[in-house]
CSV table of C-alpha atoms in Angstrom, one decimal:
chain,number,residue,atom,x,y,z
A,1,MET,CA,-0.3,0.0,0.1
A,2,THR,CA,1.3,3.3,-0.8
A,3,ASP,CA,-1.2,5.7,-0.3
A,4,GLU,CA,-2.1,7.7,2.9
A,5,ARG,CA,-4.1,4.6,4.4
A,6,SER,CA,-0.8,2.8,4.7
A,7,GLU,CA,0.1,4.2,8.1
A,8,PRO,CA,-3.0,3.4,9.6
A,9,THR,CA,-3.6,0.1,8.2
A,10,ALA,CA,0.2,-1.0,9.0
A,11,LEU,CA,-0.8,0.5,12.7
A,12,MET,CA,-3.8,-1.4,12.8
A,13,ALA,CA,-1.9,-4.5,11.6
A,14,ARG,CA,0.8,-4.4,14.3
A,15,ARG,CA,-1.6,-3.9,17.0
A,16,MET,CA,-3.8,-6.8,16.0
A,17,ARG,CA,-0.5,-9.0,15.5
A,18,ALA,CA,0.8,-7.9,19.1
A,19,ALA,CA,-2.8,-8.9,20.3
A,20,LEU,CA,-2.7,-12.2,18.6
A,21,ALA,CA,0.9,-13.1,19.5
A,22,GLU,CA,0.7,-12.0,23.2
A,23,ALA,CA,-2.1,-13.7,23.7
A,24,LEU,CA,-0.6,-17.2,25.2
A,25,TRP,CA,-2.7,-19.7,26.9
A,26,ASP,CA,-2.8,-23.7,26.6
A,27,PRO,CA,-5.9,-25.2,24.8
A,28,ALA,CA,-5.6,-28.4,26.9
A,29,GLY,CA,-5.7,-26.2,30.1
A,30,ASP,CA,-7.6,-24.8,32.2
A,31,PRO,CA,-10.7,-23.1,30.5
A,32,ALA,CA,-11.2,-20.0,32.9
A,33,ALA,CA,-7.7,-19.2,32.3
A,34,ALA,CA,-8.0,-19.7,28.3
A,35,VAL,CA,-11.1,-17.4,28.4
A,36,LYS,CA,-9.7,-14.6,30.1
A,37,VAL,CA,-6.3,-14.2,27.8
A,38,LEU,CA,-8.8,-15.0,24.9
A,39,ALA,CA,-11.1,-12.0,25.9
A,40,GLY,CA,-7.7,-9.8,26.3
A,41,MET,CA,-6.9,-10.9,22.8
A,42,VAL,CA,-10.7,-10.0,21.4
A,43,GLU,CA,-10.1,-6.4,23.1
A,44,GLY,CA,-6.4,-6.0,21.4
A,45,VAL,CA,-7.9,-7.0,17.8
A,46,CYS,CA,-11.4,-5.5,18.0
A,47,GLY,CA,-11.2,-2.8,20.4
A,48,ARG,CA,-11.4,0.8,19.8
A,49,SER,CA,-7.7,1.0,20.8
A,50,THR,CA,-6.9,-0.8,17.8
A,51,ILE,CA,-9.4,0.4,15.2
A,52,ALA,CA,-10.3,4.3,15.2
A,53,ASP,CA,-14.1,4.8,14.0
A,54,GLU,CA,-12.8,6.6,11.0
A,55,ASP,CA,-10.3,3.8,9.9
A,56,LEU,CA,-12.7,0.9,10.2
A,57,HIS,CA,-13.1,0.8,6.3
A,58,LEU,CA,-9.6,0.3,6.4
A,59,LEU,CA,-10.1,-2.8,8.2
A,60,PHE,CA,-11.8,-4.6,5.1
A,61,GLU,CA,-9.2,-3.9,2.7
A,62,SER,CA,-7.3,-6.2,4.1
A,63,GLU,CA,-7.7,-10.0,3.6
A,64,SER,CA,-5.7,-11.1,6.7
A,65,LEU,CA,-7.1,-8.2,9.3
A,66,SER,CA,-10.7,-8.7,8.2
A,67,SER,CA,-10.3,-12.3,9.2
A,68,ALA,CA,-8.6,-11.4,12.1
A,69,TYR,CA,-11.7,-9.1,13.0
A,70,LEU,CA,-14.5,-11.4,12.1
A,71,PHE,CA,-13.0,-14.4,13.9
A,72,CYS,CA,-12.5,-12.5,17.3
A,73,ALA,CA,-15.9,-10.8,16.9
A,74,SER,CA,-17.4,-14.2,16.8
A,75,LEU,CA,-15.1,-15.6,19.4
A,76,GLN,CA,-16.2,-12.9,21.7
A,77,LYS,CA,-19.4,-14.4,21.2
A,78,SER,CA,-18.9,-17.8,21.9
A,79,LEU,CA,-16.8,-16.4,25.3
A,80,SER,CA,-20.1,-14.5,26.4
A,81,LEU,CA,-22.1,-16.2,28.9
A,82,ASP,CA,-24.8,-13.5,28.6
A,83,TYR,CA,-24.9,-14.3,24.9
A,84,LEU,CA,-25.1,-18.2,25.5
A,85,ARG,CA,-27.9,-17.3,28.0
A,86,GLN,CA,-30.2,-15.7,25.1
A,87,HIS,CA,-30.7,-19.3,23.8
A,88,PRO,CA,-33.8,-20.9,25.4
A,89,ASP,CA,-31.7,-23.8,26.1
A,90,HIS,CA,-29.1,-22.0,28.3
A,91,ARG,CA,-31.1,-19.7,30.1
A,92,GLU,CA,-29.8,-21.1,33.3
A,93,ILE,CA,-26.4,-21.9,32.8
A,94,SER,CA,-23.9,-21.3,35.2
A,95,PRO,CA,-20.6,-20.0,34.9
A,96,ALA,CA,-18.8,-23.8,35.4
A,97,GLU,CA,-21.2,-25.1,33.0
A,98,HIS,CA,-20.4,-22.3,30.4
A,99,LEU,CA,-16.7,-23.1,30.6
A,100,ASN,CA,-17.3,-27.2,30.2
A,101,HIS,CA,-19.3,-25.9,27.3
A,102,ILE,CA,-16.7,-23.9,25.9
A,103,ARG,CA,-13.8,-26.6,26.1
A,104,PRO,CA,-14.4,-28.5,23.3
A,105,TYR,CA,-13.8,-25.5,21.2
A,106,LEU,CA,-10.7,-24.1,22.8
A,107,LEU,CA,-8.5,-26.4,20.4
A,108,GLN,CA,-10.0,-24.8,17.5
A,109,PHE,CA,-9.9,-21.1,18.8
A,110,HIS,CA,-6.0,-21.9,19.3
A,111,GLN,CA,-5.7,-22.8,15.6
A,112,ARG,CA,-7.6,-19.7,14.2
A,113,GLN,CA,-5.9,-17.7,16.5
A,114,GLN,CA,-2.4,-19.4,14.9
A,115,GLU,CA,-3.8,-18.8,11.3
A,116,ALA,CA,-4.9,-15.1,11.7
A,117,LEU,CA,-1.4,-14.4,13.1
A,118,GLN,CA,0.1,-16.5,10.0
A,119,ARG,CA,-2.0,-14.2,7.6
A,120,ILE,CA,-1.3,-10.8,9.2
A,121,ASP,CA,2.6,-11.9,9.1
A,122,ALA,CA,2.0,-13.0,5.5
A,123,GLU,CA,0.2,-10.0,4.1
A,124,PHE,CA,2.7,-7.2,6.3
A,125,PRO,CA,5.9,-8.7,6.6
A,126,GLN,CA,7.9,-5.5,6.7
A,127,GLN,CA,5.1,-3.5,8.7
A,128,ILE,CA,5.4,-5.3,11.3
């Protein structure tokens, strides 16, 4: 990218990459610890400190950044106890049951996290 959008996009890529790379957790470990780390990663990728309102359109001009953003947005819903409780079958689910509900998906979340990081590295190799 050579136009005036390159710096905001590169900054967004650096921040997303940092959030994905710094979110260290064990998919076979404690689900509560994983959820805490993943929630921080989601904020680092999707939060306002990463994406300014005026730069949101730039996000979708990049395959890797939009993929990371959409992964983290969907992950946010997957991790949300309140979101799960909206479903009639889960209105009374406890926090412990919620963690047991999430546990089978942790390996897939971890793989998607690594894929998102690799895509950003491939698209922005010199800018990160």
